[in-house]
Amino acid sequence: MSNTTFTMIKPDAFAEGHTGKILDMIIEGGFSIKAMKVLRITKEQAGAFYAVHSERPFYNDLCSYMSSGPIVAAVLEKDNAVADFRKLIGATNPADAAEGTIRKRFAKSIEANAVHGSDSDENAQIEANFYFSQLERG
Ligand code: UDP
Ligand code: MG
């Protein structure tokens, strides 16, 4: 499944009305949208999604932040999707994000960094399954 990745437009970027511009950048970047929805998750659900980070000092704040308002969740397709999408979004910390990346343009901090992108093919699959049923993913 190296042609699939998973993204979220995070609460601050959604609330500030950047969704359209971010989706434009994703589509201009050559990705097609296989599934997409707007939803709000609970802190517990955010905790499950980010369970891999449960021992990190930022985990509790991250889970509060990710449940603070609506997000967009989407499954994306492109050749080499995971690596190409990480390149399009830029570094986790916007201070380190390259010019022209989504995080450089829209991230406000290392936490409120506008978008999520899967870090491996395996996690893309797990993350897409977390948000979407087989039927929704087509
Ligand atoms: N994060 C944070 N502080 C940090 C590192 C990460 O608040 O020092 C948040 C940030 O929202 C990031 C998410 O935790 O996107 C997941 O961290 P990860 O290291 O997986 O970064 P990503 O894969 O999103 O670039
Ligand atoms: Mg990550």
mmCIF file of C-alpha atoms and ligand atoms in Angstrom:
data_model
loop_
_atom_site.group_PDB
_atom_site.id
_atom_site.type_symbol
_atom_site.label_atom_id
_atom_site.label_comp_id
_atom_site.label_asym_id
_atom_site.label_seq_id
_atom_site.Cartn_x
_atom_site.Cartn_y
_atom_site.Cartn_z
ATOM 1 C CA MET A 1 0.000 0.000 0.000
ATOM 2 C CA SER A 2 2.877 2.422 -0.673
ATOM 3 C CA ASN A 3 0.431 4.567 -2.656
ATOM 4 C CA THR A 4 -1.673 5.479 0.406
ATOM 5 C CA THR A 5 -1.221 7.946 3.242
ATOM 6 C CA PHE A 6 -3.466 9.447 5.889
ATOM 7 C CA THR A 7 -3.785 13.093 6.926
ATOM 8 C CA MET A 8 -5.653 15.301 9.362
ATOM 9 C CA ILE A 9 -6.165 19.041 9.152
ATOM 10 C CA LYS A 10 -5.735 19.891 12.834
ATOM 11 C CA PRO A 11 -8.190 21.975 14.934
ATOM 12 C CA ASP A 12 -6.479 25.375 14.680
ATOM 13 C CA ALA A 13 -6.035 25.193 10.906
ATOM 14 C CA PHE A 14 -9.643 24.081 10.455
ATOM 15 C CA ALA A 15 -10.997 26.780 12.804
ATOM 16 C CA GLU A 16 -9.028 29.508 11.054
ATOM 17 C CA GLY A 17 -10.452 28.585 7.663
ATOM 18 C CA HIS A 18 -7.299 27.158 6.067
ATOM 19 C CA THR A 19 -8.950 23.895 4.984
ATOM 20 C CA GLY A 20 -9.580 24.976 1.383
ATOM 21 C CA LYS A 21 -6.054 26.256 0.851
ATOM 22 C CA ILE A 22 -4.503 23.160 2.444
ATOM 23 C CA LEU A 23 -6.624 20.844 0.291
ATOM 24 C CA ASP A 24 -5.559 22.868 -2.770
ATOM 25 C CA MET A 25 -1.897 22.323 -1.877
ATOM 26 C CA ILE A 26 -2.533 18.598 -1.407
ATOM 27 C CA ILE A 27 -4.256 18.274 -4.787
ATOM 28 C CA GLU A 28 -1.656 20.493 -6.524
ATOM 29 C CA GLY A 29 0.949 18.174 -4.981
ATOM 30 C CA GLY A 30 -0.477 15.301 -7.014
ATOM 31 C CA PHE A 31 -2.519 13.535 -4.332
ATOM 32 C CA SER A 32 -6.060 12.338 -4.894
ATOM 33 C CA ILE A 33 -8.577 12.227 -2.059
ATOM 34 C CA LYS A 34 -9.946 8.714 -1.527
ATOM 35 C CA ALA A 35 -12.046 9.491 1.570
ATOM 36 C CA MET A 36 -12.588 12.600 3.654
ATOM 37 C CA LYS A 37 -14.713 13.773 6.572
ATOM 38 C CA VAL A 38 -15.032 16.526 9.153
ATOM 39 C CA LEU A 39 -15.416 15.293 12.730
ATOM 40 C CA ARG A 40 -14.508 16.066 16.304
ATOM 41 C CA ILE A 41 -12.731 13.421 18.380
ATOM 42 C CA THR A 42 -12.701 13.003 22.159
ATOM 43 C CA LYS A 43 -9.535 13.308 24.210
ATOM 44 C CA GLU A 44 -9.667 9.526 24.733
ATOM 45 C CA GLN A 45 -9.849 8.926 20.986
ATOM 46 C CA ALA A 46 -6.928 11.303 20.425
ATOM 47 C CA GLY A 47 -5.059 9.342 23.098
ATOM 48 C CA ALA A 48 -5.674 6.102 21.229
ATOM 49 C CA PHE A 49 -4.608 7.584 17.902
ATOM 50 C CA TYR A 50 -1.360 8.947 19.387
ATOM 51 C CA ALA A 51 -0.763 5.979 21.736
ATOM 52 C CA VAL A 52 2.757 5.586 20.339
ATOM 53 C CA HIS A 53 3.583 8.949 21.979
ATOM 54 C CA SER A 54 2.028 8.114 25.372
ATOM 55 C CA GLU A 55 5.353 8.344 27.229
ATOM 56 C CA ARG A 56 6.330 11.665 25.667
ATOM 57 C CA PRO A 57 6.063 14.897 27.701
ATOM 58 C CA PHE A 58 3.806 16.530 25.080
ATOM 59 C CA TYR A 59 1.252 13.664 24.984
ATOM 60 C CA ASN A 60 -1.390 15.087 27.349
ATOM 61 C CA ASP A 61 -1.352 18.547 25.736
ATOM 62 C CA LEU A 62 -1.405 16.987 22.268
ATOM 63 C CA CYS A 63 -4.515 14.933 23.126
ATOM 64 C CA SER A 64 -6.282 18.021 24.550
ATOM 65 C CA TYR A 65 -5.360 20.048 21.482
ATOM 66 C CA MET A 66 -6.478 17.395 18.982
ATOM 67 C CA SER A 67 -9.879 17.124 20.706
ATOM 68 C CA SER A 68 -10.356 20.911 21.053
ATOM 69 C CA GLY A 69 -12.394 21.337 17.859
ATOM 70 C CA PRO A 70 -13.343 19.791 14.514
ATOM 71 C CA ILE A 71 -10.687 18.290 12.269
ATOM 72 C CA VAL A 72 -10.627 16.978 8.708
ATOM 73 C CA ALA A 73 -9.508 13.357 8.301
ATOM 74 C CA ALA A 74 -8.601 12.115 4.820
ATOM 75 C CA VAL A 75 -7.096 9.156 2.983
ATOM 76 C CA LEU A 76 -4.807 10.224 0.139
ATOM 77 C CA GLU A 77 -3.375 8.370 -2.844
ATOM 78 C CA LYS A 78 -0.262 9.009 -4.910
ATOM 79 C CA ASP A 79 2.795 7.003 -5.912
ATOM 80 C CA ASN A 80 5.217 7.082 -2.958
ATOM 81 C CA ALA A 81 2.453 8.724 -0.913
ATOM 82 C CA VAL A 82 3.955 8.548 2.589
ATOM 83 C CA ALA A 83 7.350 10.052 1.746
ATOM 84 C CA ASP A 84 5.986 12.579 -0.751
ATOM 85 C CA PHE A 85 3.359 13.781 1.722
ATOM 86 C CA ARG A 86 5.910 14.197 4.521
ATOM 87 C CA LYS A 87 7.879 16.356 2.091
ATOM 88 C CA LEU A 88 4.786 18.430 1.249
ATOM 89 C CA ILE A 89 3.915 19.081 4.911
ATOM 90 C CA GLY A 90 7.447 19.856 6.123
ATOM 91 C CA ALA A 91 9.146 19.400 9.492
ATOM 92 C CA THR A 92 7.171 18.878 12.731
ATOM 93 C CA ASN A 93 8.467 22.181 14.099
ATOM 94 C CA PRO A 94 7.419 24.974 11.714
ATOM 95 C CA ALA A 95 10.659 26.795 12.582
ATOM 96 C CA ASP A 96 12.435 23.967 10.713
ATOM 97 C CA ALA A 97 9.877 23.538 7.901
ATOM 98 C CA ALA A 98 11.078 24.253 4.368
ATOM 99 C CA GLU A 99 9.680 27.102 2.283
ATOM 100 C CA GLY A 100 6.606 26.098 0.321
ATOM 101 C CA THR A 101 5.496 23.406 2.767
ATOM 102 C CA ILE A 102 2.064 23.313 4.383
ATOM 103 C CA ARG A 103 3.494 23.637 7.884
ATOM 104 C CA LYS A 104 5.735 26.548 6.898
ATOM 105 C CA ARG A 105 2.655 28.357 5.646
ATOM 106 C CA PHE A 106 0.026 27.427 8.227
ATOM 107 C CA ALA A 107 1.596 25.964 11.398
ATOM 108 C CA LYS A 108 1.587 28.173 14.484
ATOM 109 C CA SER A 109 3.788 26.070 16.791
ATOM 110 C CA ILE A 110 5.387 22.642 17.132
ATOM 111 C CA GLU A 111 2.071 21.447 18.599
ATOM 112 C CA ALA A 112 -0.438 23.393 16.493
ATOM 113 C CA ASN A 113 1.319 22.446 13.271
ATOM 114 C CA ALA A 114 -1.703 22.472 10.949
ATOM 115 C CA VAL A 115 -1.574 18.915 9.547
ATOM 116 C CA HIS A 116 -0.788 15.288 10.314
ATOM 117 C CA GLY A 117 0.954 12.932 7.907
ATOM 118 C CA SER A 118 1.589 9.203 8.372
ATOM 119 C CA ASP A 119 5.215 8.181 8.916
ATOM 120 C CA SER A 120 5.129 4.703 7.303
ATOM 121 C CA ASP A 121 3.009 2.557 5.001
ATOM 122 C CA GLU A 122 2.028 0.389 7.961
ATOM 123 C CA ASN A 123 0.895 3.366 10.039
ATOM 124 C CA ALA A 124 -0.949 4.894 7.067
ATOM 125 C CA GLN A 125 -3.035 1.720 6.957
ATOM 126 C CA ILE A 126 -3.633 1.678 10.731
ATOM 127 C CA GLU A 127 -4.521 5.388 10.800
ATOM 128 C CA ALA A 128 -6.884 5.225 7.812
ATOM 129 C CA ASN A 129 -8.618 2.255 9.459
ATOM 130 C CA PHE A 130 -8.919 4.225 12.713
ATOM 131 C CA TYR A 131 -11.099 6.854 11.009
ATOM 132 C CA PHE A 132 -12.726 5.094 8.048
ATOM 133 C CA SER A 133 -14.575 1.841 7.518
ATOM 134 C CA GLN A 134 -13.719 -0.342 4.536
ATOM 135 C CA LEU A 135 -16.951 0.833 2.905
ATOM 136 C CA GLU A 136 -16.032 4.530 3.286
ATOM 137 C CA ARG A 137 -12.550 3.953 1.870
ATOM 138 C CA GLY A 138 -13.934 2.297 -1.275
HETATM 139 N N1 UDP B 1 4.254 17.460 19.104
HETATM 140 C C1 UDP B 1 4.348 18.390 20.131
HETATM 141 N N2 UDP B 1 5.582 18.626 20.681
HETATM 142 C C2 UDP B 1 6.715 18.000 20.263
HETATM 143 C C3 UDP B 1 6.613 17.060 19.228
HETATM 144 C C4 UDP B 1 5.372 16.809 18.671
HETATM 145 O O1 UDP B 1 3.360 18.977 20.541
HETATM 146 O O2 UDP B 1 7.809 18.262 20.797
HETATM 147 C C5 UDP B 1 2.936 17.172 18.498
HETATM 148 C C6 UDP B 1 2.773 17.791 17.101
HETATM 149 O O3 UDP B 1 1.414 18.192 16.934
HETATM 150 C C7 UDP B 1 3.128 16.603 16.216
HETATM 151 C C8 UDP B 1 2.509 15.441 17.001
HETATM 152 O O4 UDP B 1 2.779 15.766 18.365
HETATM 153 O O5 UDP B 1 2.605 16.750 14.918
HETATM 154 C C9 UDP B 1 3.071 14.071 16.702
HETATM 155 O O6 UDP B 1 4.484 14.127 16.851
HETATM 156 P P1 UDP B 1 5.443 13.455 15.776
HETATM 157 O O7 UDP B 1 6.814 13.428 16.356
HETATM 158 O O8 UDP B 1 4.860 12.170 15.311
HETATM 159 O O9 UDP B 1 5.452 14.543 14.585
HETATM 160 P P2 UDP B 1 4.836 14.471 13.099
HETATM 161 O O10 UDP B 1 4.944 13.043 12.630
HETATM 162 O O11 UDP B 1 3.408 14.943 13.201
HETATM 163 O O12 UDP B 1 5.682 15.420 12.292
HETATM 164 MG MG MG B 2 4.298 11.320 13.513
#
